[in-house]
Coordinates of C-alpha atoms and ligand atoms in Angstrom, one line a residue:
X1 CA -0.1 0.0 0.1
X2 CA 1.2 3.4 -0.8
X3 CA 1.7 6.1 1.6
X4 CA -1.3 7.9 -0.1
X5 CA -3.6 4.9 0.0
X6 CA -2.7 4.0 3.5
X7 CA -3.2 8.0 4.6
X8 CA -6.7 7.8 2.9
X9 CA -7.7 4.4 4.8
X10 CA -6.4 5.7 7.8
X11 CA -9.1 9.0 7.2
X12 CA -12.0 6.7 6.6
X13 CA -11.4 5.0 9.9
X14 CA -11.4 8.4 11.5
X15 CA -10.6 7.1 15.1
X16 CA -10.6 9.9 17.9
X17 CA -7.1 11.0 18.4
X18 CA -5.5 12.8 20.9
X19 CA -4.4 15.5 19.0
X20 CA -4.6 16.9 15.8
X21 CA -1.9 19.6 14.8
X22 CA -2.9 21.7 11.5
X23 CA 0.2 23.5 10.0
X24 CA 3.6 21.3 9.3
X25 CA 6.0 24.0 9.3
X26 CA 8.7 24.0 11.8
X27 CA 6.4 24.7 15.0
X28 CA 3.9 22.3 13.7
X29 CA 6.2 19.5 12.6
X30 CA 7.9 19.8 16.1
X31 CA 4.6 19.7 18.2
X32 CA 3.6 17.0 16.7
X33 CA 7.0 14.8 16.8
X34 CA 7.1 16.3 20.7
X35 CA 3.8 14.9 21.5
X36 CA 3.7 11.6 19.5
X37 CA 7.5 11.1 21.5
X38 CA 5.5 11.9 24.8
X39 CA 3.0 9.0 23.7
X40 CA 0.0 11.0 22.5
X41 CA -1.6 9.8 18.9
X42 CA -1.4 12.7 16.8
X43 CA -2.0 13.7 13.5
X44 CA -0.2 16.3 11.3
X45 CA -2.5 18.0 8.6
X46 CA -0.4 20.5 5.9
X47 CA -1.8 22.0 3.1
X48 CA 1.4 21.8 1.0
X49 CA 4.3 18.8 1.1
X50 CA 7.8 20.3 2.4
X51 CA 10.6 20.7 -0.1
X52 CA 13.0 17.9 -0.2
X53 CA 16.3 19.3 1.3
X54 CA 19.8 17.7 -0.1
X55 CA 23.0 19.0 0.9
X56 CA 23.6 19.6 -3.2
X57 CA 20.9 22.4 -3.0
X58 CA 21.9 26.2 -2.9
X59 CA 21.4 27.2 1.0
X60 CA 17.5 28.0 1.4
X61 CA 17.2 32.2 1.4
X62 CA 14.7 31.4 4.4
X63 CA 17.1 30.9 7.6
X64 CA 16.8 31.4 11.3
X65 CA 19.2 31.8 14.0
X66 CA 18.3 28.9 16.7
X67 CA 18.8 29.9 20.2
X68 CA 20.1 27.0 22.8
X69 CA 16.2 26.5 23.8
X70 CA 15.4 25.6 20.5
X71 CA 18.7 23.6 20.0
X72 CA 18.0 21.6 23.4
X73 CA 14.0 21.0 22.0
X74 CA 15.3 19.4 18.9
X75 CA 18.0 17.4 20.5
X76 CA 15.2 16.2 22.8
X77 CA 13.5 15.2 19.7
X78 CA 16.3 13.3 17.9
X79 CA 17.0 15.6 14.7
X80 CA 19.5 18.2 16.2
X81 CA 22.7 16.2 15.0
X82 CA 21.1 15.4 12.0
X83 CA 20.3 18.9 11.4
X84 CA 23.7 20.1 12.6
X85 CA 25.7 18.0 10.4
X86 CA 23.7 18.7 7.7
X87 CA 24.7 22.1 7.4
X88 CA 24.5 24.8 10.5
X89 CA 26.5 28.1 10.7
X90 CA 27.6 28.1 14.7
X91 CA 28.1 31.7 16.0
X92 CA 29.8 32.6 19.0
X93 CA 29.5 36.6 19.0
X94 CA 27.1 39.0 18.2
X95 CA 28.2 42.7 17.4
X96 CA 25.3 45.1 17.1
X97 CA 25.9 48.8 16.3
X98 CA 23.9 52.3 15.7
X99 CA 24.4 53.9 12.8
X100 CA 23.7 57.3 13.9
X101 CA 25.5 57.4 17.1
X102 CA 28.2 54.8 16.8
X103 CA 27.3 53.0 19.8
X104 CA 27.7 49.8 19.9
X105 CA 27.0 46.7 22.2
X106 CA 29.0 43.2 22.0
X107 CA 27.6 39.5 23.2
X108 CA 30.4 36.9 23.4
X109 CA 29.6 33.4 24.5
X110 CA 32.9 32.6 26.0
X111 CA 32.5 35.7 28.4
X112 CA 29.2 33.8 29.5
X113 CA 30.6 30.3 29.8
X114 CA 29.1 29.2 26.7
X115 CA 30.5 27.5 23.7
X116 CA 28.0 29.3 21.2
X117 CA 25.5 31.9 21.2
X118 CA 23.5 29.7 18.3
X119 CA 23.2 28.5 15.0
X120 CA 22.2 29.8 11.8
X121 CA 19.7 27.0 9.8
X122 CA 17.8 26.9 6.5
X123 CA 14.4 27.0 7.6
X124 CA 13.4 23.8 5.1
X125 CA 16.3 22.1 6.6
X126 CA 14.8 22.1 9.7
X127 CA 11.1 21.4 8.5
X128 CA 12.3 18.7 6.4
X129 CA 14.1 16.8 9.0
X130 CA 11.4 16.9 11.3
X131 CA 9.5 15.6 8.7
X132 CA 11.8 12.5 8.0
X133 CA 11.6 11.9 11.7
X134 CA 7.8 12.0 11.4
X135 CA 7.9 9.6 8.5
X136 CA 9.7 7.0 10.6
X137 CA 7.5 7.9 13.7
X138 CA 4.3 6.8 11.5
X139 CA 6.2 4.1 9.4
X140 CA 5.6 1.5 11.9
X141 CA 9.2 1.5 13.7
X142 CA 8.6 0.9 17.3
X143 CA 12.3 1.3 17.7
X144 CA 12.3 4.7 19.0
X145 CA 9.2 3.7 21.1
X146 CA 7.4 6.8 19.3
X147 CA 3.7 6.0 19.0
X148 CA 2.3 6.8 15.4
X149 CA 2.0 10.2 13.7
X150 CA -0.7 10.2 11.0
X151 CA 0.6 12.7 8.4
X152 CA -2.1 14.0 6.2
X153 CA -0.8 16.2 3.3
X154 CA -2.0 17.6 1.3
X155 CA -5.2 18.3 3.8
X156 CA -6.9 21.7 4.4
X157 CA -9.1 22.0 7.4
X158 CA -12.3 24.2 6.3
X159 CA -14.1 24.1 9.5
X160 CA -14.1 22.3 13.1
X161 CA -16.7 22.0 15.9
X162 CA -15.8 21.2 19.4
X163 CA -18.0 18.9 21.2
X164 CA -18.4 17.8 25.1
X165 CA -15.7 15.2 24.9
X166 CA -13.9 16.0 21.3
X167 CA -13.5 18.1 18.5
X168 CA -14.7 17.3 15.0
X169 CA -12.5 18.7 12.1
X170 CA -14.2 18.9 8.6
X171 CA -11.2 18.7 5.6
X172 CA -11.7 20.4 2.4
X173 CA -11.9 17.1 0.8
X174 CA -15.2 16.1 2.8
X175 CA -13.3 13.5 4.9
X176 CA -13.9 14.4 8.9
X177 CA -11.3 13.7 11.8
X178 CA -12.1 13.7 15.3
X179 CA -9.6 14.6 18.3
X180 CA -9.4 15.4 21.9
X181 CA -7.5 18.7 21.1
X182 CA -7.0 21.1 18.0
X183 CA -3.6 22.6 17.5
X184 CA -3.3 25.5 15.1
X185 CA 0.2 25.9 13.8
X186 CA -0.9 27.3 10.3
X187 CA 1.3 30.5 10.1
X188 CA 0.7 34.0 11.0
X189 CA -2.3 34.3 8.5
X190 CA -3.6 31.3 10.2
X191 CA -7.5 30.4 8.8
X192 CA -7.7 28.2 12.0
X193 CA -7.4 31.1 14.1
X194 CA -9.9 33.1 11.9
X195 CA -12.2 29.8 12.2
X196 CA -12.2 29.9 15.8
X197 CA -13.3 33.4 16.1
X198 CA -9.9 34.9 17.8
X199 CA -8.3 38.5 16.8
X200 CA -5.3 39.9 16.6
X201 CA -3.5 43.1 17.9
X202 CA -0.4 44.5 16.5
X203 CA 1.0 47.0 13.6
X204 CA 2.3 46.5 10.2
X205 CA 5.9 48.1 10.3
X206 CA 5.3 48.9 6.8
X207 CA 8.6 47.5 6.0
X208 CA 9.9 44.5 4.1
X209 CA 13.1 42.3 4.9
X210 CA 15.0 41.8 1.8
X211 CA 17.0 38.5 2.5
X212 CA 19.9 37.2 -0.2
X213 CA 23.0 35.1 0.9
X214 CA 26.1 37.0 0.2
X215 CA 29.9 36.9 -0.2
X216 CA 32.1 39.5 1.6
X217 CA 35.7 40.3 0.9
X218 CA 36.3 39.6 5.1
X219 CA 35.2 36.4 6.8
X220 CA 32.5 36.9 9.1
X221 CA 34.3 35.3 12.1
X222 CA 31.4 33.4 13.2
X223 CA 29.8 36.5 14.4
X224 CA 26.1 37.9 13.6
X225 CA 26.5 41.3 12.7
X226 CA 23.7 44.1 13.1
X227 CA 23.5 47.4 12.3
X228 CA 20.8 49.7 13.1
X229 CA 20.1 52.3 10.7
X230 CA 17.4 55.0 11.0
X231 CA 15.4 53.0 8.2
X232 CA 15.3 49.4 9.9
X233 CA 18.1 46.9 11.0
X234 CA 20.5 45.3 8.7
X235 CA 21.7 42.0 10.0
X236 CA 24.4 39.9 8.4
X237 CA 24.1 36.0 9.8
X238 CA 26.9 33.7 9.8
X239 CA 26.2 30.5 7.1
X240 CA 28.4 27.5 7.5
X241 CA 30.1 27.8 4.0
X242 CA 31.5 31.2 4.8
X243 CA 28.9 33.4 3.4
X244 CA 26.6 35.6 5.3
X245 CA 22.9 36.0 5.3
X246 CA 21.5 39.1 4.5
X247 CA 18.3 40.3 6.5
X248 CA 17.8 44.1 5.7
X249 CA 14.5 45.5 7.1
X250 CA 13.5 48.5 5.0
X251 CA 10.5 50.9 4.4
X252 CA 8.3 49.0 1.6
X253 CA 9.4 51.5 -1.3
X254 CA 13.0 51.6 -0.4
X255 CA 12.8 47.4 -0.3
X256 CA 10.9 47.5 -3.8
X257 CA 13.8 49.9 -5.2
X258 CA 16.7 47.6 -3.4
X259 CA 14.9 44.6 -5.1
X260 CA 15.3 46.1 -8.5
X261 CA 18.5 47.4 -8.4
X262 CA 20.9 45.4 -10.7
X263 CA 23.7 43.0 -9.3
X264 CA 26.7 45.2 -8.9
X265 CA 24.4 48.5 -7.7
X266 CA 22.9 46.1 -4.6
X267 CA 26.4 44.9 -3.6
X268 CA 27.9 48.6 -3.7
X269 CA 24.8 49.9 -1.8
X270 CA 25.0 47.1 0.5
X271 CA 28.4 47.3 1.0
X272 CA 27.7 51.4 2.4
X273 CA 24.7 50.0 4.4
X274 CA 26.7 47.7 6.3
X275 CA 29.6 50.3 6.9
X276 CA 31.9 47.7 5.0
X277 CA 32.1 45.8 8.3
X278 CA 33.3 42.7 6.3
X279 CA 34.6 44.5 3.7
X280 CA 33.1 44.5 0.6
X281 CA 30.1 42.7 -0.5
X282 CA 31.7 40.6 -3.6
X283 CA 28.6 38.3 -4.8
X284 CA 25.0 37.6 -3.6
X285 CA 22.2 35.0 -4.5
X286 CA 19.3 36.3 -5.9
X287 CA 17.3 38.4 -3.2
X288 CA 13.6 38.4 -2.1
X289 CA 11.2 40.3 0.6
X290 CA 8.9 39.5 3.5
X291 CA 6.5 42.0 4.8
X292 CA 7.2 42.4 8.5
X293 CA 4.7 43.1 11.3
X294 CA 3.8 42.6 14.9
X295 CA 0.8 40.5 15.3
X296 CA -0.3 38.9 18.7
X297 CA -3.3 36.8 19.3
X298 CA -6.0 37.9 21.7
X299 CA -6.3 34.9 23.2
X300 CA -4.0 31.4 22.7
X301 CA -7.2 29.3 23.4
X302 CA -10.9 28.2 22.4
X303 CA -12.8 25.0 23.3
X304 CA -10.4 21.9 22.7
X305 CA -8.2 24.4 20.5
X306 CA -4.9 26.1 21.1
X307 CA -2.6 28.4 19.0
X308 CA 1.1 28.1 18.5
X309 CA 3.9 29.4 16.7
X310 CA 3.4 32.6 14.0
X311 CA -0.6 31.7 14.4
X312 CA -0.1 33.0 17.9
X313 CA 2.6 35.6 17.5
X314 CA 4.5 37.3 14.7
X315 CA 7.2 39.4 15.5
X316 CA 9.8 41.9 13.9
X317 CA 13.2 39.4 12.8
X318 CA 15.6 42.4 14.4
X319 CA 16.0 39.8 17.5
X320 CA 15.9 36.6 15.5
X321 CA 13.4 35.3 17.8
X322 CA 10.3 34.0 15.9
X323 CA 10.7 30.7 15.5
X324 CA 12.5 30.5 18.9
X325 CA 9.1 31.6 20.8
X326 CA 7.5 29.2 18.8
X327 CA 9.6 26.2 20.0
X328 CA 8.9 27.6 23.2
X329 CA 5.3 27.1 23.0
X330 CA 6.2 23.8 22.0
X331 CA 8.2 22.7 24.8
X332 CA 5.2 24.2 27.1
X333 CA 2.3 22.9 25.4
X334 CA 4.1 19.2 25.8
X335 CA 4.6 19.6 29.3
X336 CA 1.2 20.7 30.1
X337 CA -0.4 18.0 28.3
X338 CA 1.9 15.5 29.8
X339 CA 1.4 16.9 33.6
X340 CA -2.5 16.8 32.5
X341 CA -2.2 13.0 31.5
X342 CA -0.3 11.9 34.8
X343 CA -3.0 13.8 36.8
X344 CA -6.0 12.0 34.9
X345 CA -7.6 15.1 33.1
X346 CA -8.7 15.4 29.9
X347 CA -6.0 17.1 27.9
X348 CA -8.5 19.2 25.8
X349 CA -10.2 20.8 29.0
X350 CA -10.3 24.1 29.2
X351 CA -8.4 24.6 32.9
X352 CA -5.7 22.4 31.4
X353 CA -5.4 24.6 28.3
X354 CA -5.5 27.6 30.5
X355 CA -2.1 26.9 32.1
X356 CA 0.0 27.0 28.5
X357 CA -2.4 30.0 27.0
X358 CA -1.6 31.9 29.9
X359 CA 2.0 31.3 30.8
X360 CA 3.3 31.5 26.6
X361 CA 0.6 34.6 25.9
X362 CA 2.6 36.8 28.9
X363 CA 5.7 35.6 27.8
X364 CA 5.5 35.9 23.8
X365 CA 3.7 39.2 24.8
X366 CA 6.5 40.7 26.7
X367 CA 8.9 39.6 24.2
X368 CA 7.1 40.8 20.7
X369 CA 6.6 44.4 23.1
X370 CA 10.4 44.4 23.8
X371 CA 11.0 43.8 20.0
X372 CA 8.6 46.6 18.9
X373 CA 10.4 49.0 21.7
X374 CA 13.6 48.3 20.1
X375 CA 12.2 48.8 16.7
X376 CA 10.4 52.3 17.7
X377 CA 13.8 53.1 19.6
X378 CA 16.1 52.7 17.0
X379 CA 14.0 54.7 14.4
X380 CA 14.5 57.9 16.5
X381 CA 16.3 60.5 14.2
X382 CA 16.3 63.5 16.9
X383 CA 19.8 64.4 17.7
X384 CA 18.9 64.6 21.3
X385 CA 17.3 60.9 21.4
X386 CA 19.9 59.4 19.3
X387 CA 22.3 60.7 21.8
X388 CA 20.4 59.4 24.4
X389 CA 19.8 56.0 22.9
X390 CA 23.8 55.9 22.4
X391 CA 24.5 56.6 26.0
X392 CA 22.2 54.0 26.8
X393 CA 23.6 51.8 24.7
X394 CA 26.8 52.1 25.7
X395 CA 26.1 51.9 29.5
X396 CA 24.2 48.6 28.8
X397 CA 27.4 47.3 27.0
X398 CA 29.9 48.0 30.1
X399 CA 27.0 46.8 32.7
X400 CA 27.7 42.9 32.4
X401 CA 25.1 41.5 34.8
X402 CA 22.5 43.4 33.0
X403 CA 24.0 42.4 29.7
X404 CA 24.3 38.6 30.6
X405 CA 20.5 38.7 31.8
X406 CA 19.3 39.7 28.4
X407 CA 21.7 37.0 26.8
X408 CA 20.3 34.5 28.8
X409 CA 16.8 35.7 28.0
X410 CA 17.5 35.9 24.3
X411 CA 18.9 32.1 25.1
X412 CA 15.2 31.0 26.7
X413 CA 17.5 29.9 29.7
Ligands
LIG501 C1 13.2 37.5 7.2 C2 12.8 36.9 8.4 C3 13.9 36.3 9.3 C4 13.7 35.9 10.4 N1 14.5 35.6 11.1 C5 14.3 34.5 12.1 C6 15.7 34.3 13.1 O1 16.6 34.6 12.9 N2 15.0 33.4 14.4 C7 13.8 33.1 14.5 O2 13.5 32.5 15.5 N3 12.9 33.5 13.8 C8 12.8 34.1 12.3 N4 12.0 34.6 11.7 C9 10.7 34.0 12.1 C10 10.1 32.6 11.8 O3 10.7 32.5 10.3 C11 9.2 32.1 11.6 O4 8.4 32.6 13.2 C12 8.7 30.6 11.8 O5 8.8 30.6 10.1 C13 6.9 30.1 11.8 O6 6.9 28.8 11.6 P1 5.4 28.6 11.9 O7 5.7 27.1 11.8 O8 5.0 28.9 13.5 O9 4.8 28.9 10.7 P2 4.9 28.7 9.2 O10 5.9 28.6 8.5 O11 4.2 29.9 8.5 O12 4.1 27.4 8.9 C14 2.7 27.3 8.7 C15 2.0 26.1 8.2 O13 1.0 26.1 8.1 C16 0.7 25.6 6.7 N5 -1.1 25.6 6.8 C17 -1.7 27.0 6.6 N6 -2.7 26.9 6.5 C18 -3.2 25.9 6.8 C19 -4.5 25.2 6.6 N7 -5.7 25.7 6.4 N8 -4.5 23.9 6.6 C20 -3.2 23.0 6.6 N9 -2.1 23.7 6.9 C21 -2.0 25.0 6.4 C22 1.4 26.2 6.0 O14 1.5 25.5 4.4 C23 2.7 26.0 6.5 O15 3.5 24.9 6.1 C24 12.4 35.2 10.4 C25 11.1 35.5 9.8 C26 11.4 36.3 8.6 C27 10.1 36.9 7.6

């Protein structure tokens, strides 16, 4: 029986599962695997099959900086070593500087008694490795004592209805599925969040992040470089192959202009914007751009339903924390459901889900508003405010205990 036939027959039997996860991006795939490994019967429904990752492929334009808390979760799920050995750029330093005042702040792993601050990895490598692990989990192998994960792909949820003991999902192809809990990890636009009637708050930054991988005259020194310009932050993140991954946040019109530049003009302009910190920019891949917004779900919970990942919170990439917050949601949800099971409670009960929703929403809100405050502070242009900002940054750079607290927070400790 091939996979599609197998999956269709599984759908027809439609048993009541413990958890149905909708959205198989990095966060959805991680939560499905985490719950399956914790012994919950789980289904993962994804609209689009992930692209297979091959080492010979060009590095995916979408990369993320994974913090130690995310590395710990991925390690716990048994996938981190494969990701690291496939292609991951470690970084041990971070240098952040202000174009207007010149004030800079440095973070250094060694001075905090750590080997690394994190790794830069490709989104599709993380997603693909998780999907491979899910396939192994669902493929009948009990070697890792993982209980099965049913992957339904392509599958789209058109509606759902919470009942006393379960939630009933209607799929676009007419099939139905029942679970005790529905987990929505379907991204920032989250159709499920809308179906659940959960609103969002936030603001559109009217910015786009222009991304590309660039070759620079000087080596990146395993350092994440970030220059704050009044137009937005520009980051050069160290890739495993010696290049740097650019994330250049710009107002809409400026981003469109930068996307349209010819190759040499782009390299020249980027060299100036990066203050030639890594020397001249000598080569680049194609460019792409992503719209930026702050978006927080008004609540993370409805009847037998929770949100996590970008479906719950979308943040400015200046702190490189979006997926790290999502993976912290995963850990919290898994621990909440395991604790409920041990206590003999229904994992979809409102009082159980409240613990997850309350803890993660308050933590994510604090972080999201902190990143937003940073974006606003670095947009200040009046000379007095720029001077105050410069003073504050220089002071912070010398306040080792506070700087350490900030760094530990970013690491997810
Ligand atoms: C330029 C940029 C740089 C960034 N850098 C960093 C960084 O350095 N560090 C960091 O931590 N974060 C970073 N982020 C944020 C990070 O990329 C996101 O937080 C992360 O990708 C969100 O993952 P997710 O799984 O929650 O959502 P998504 O990746 O959006 O996945 C959602 C999935 O749901 C599926 N789906 C949607 N609707 C349905 C449906 N109805 N039925 C079934 N499936 C559905 C989609 O096909 C998709 O696969 C960055 C973001 C940007 C834009």
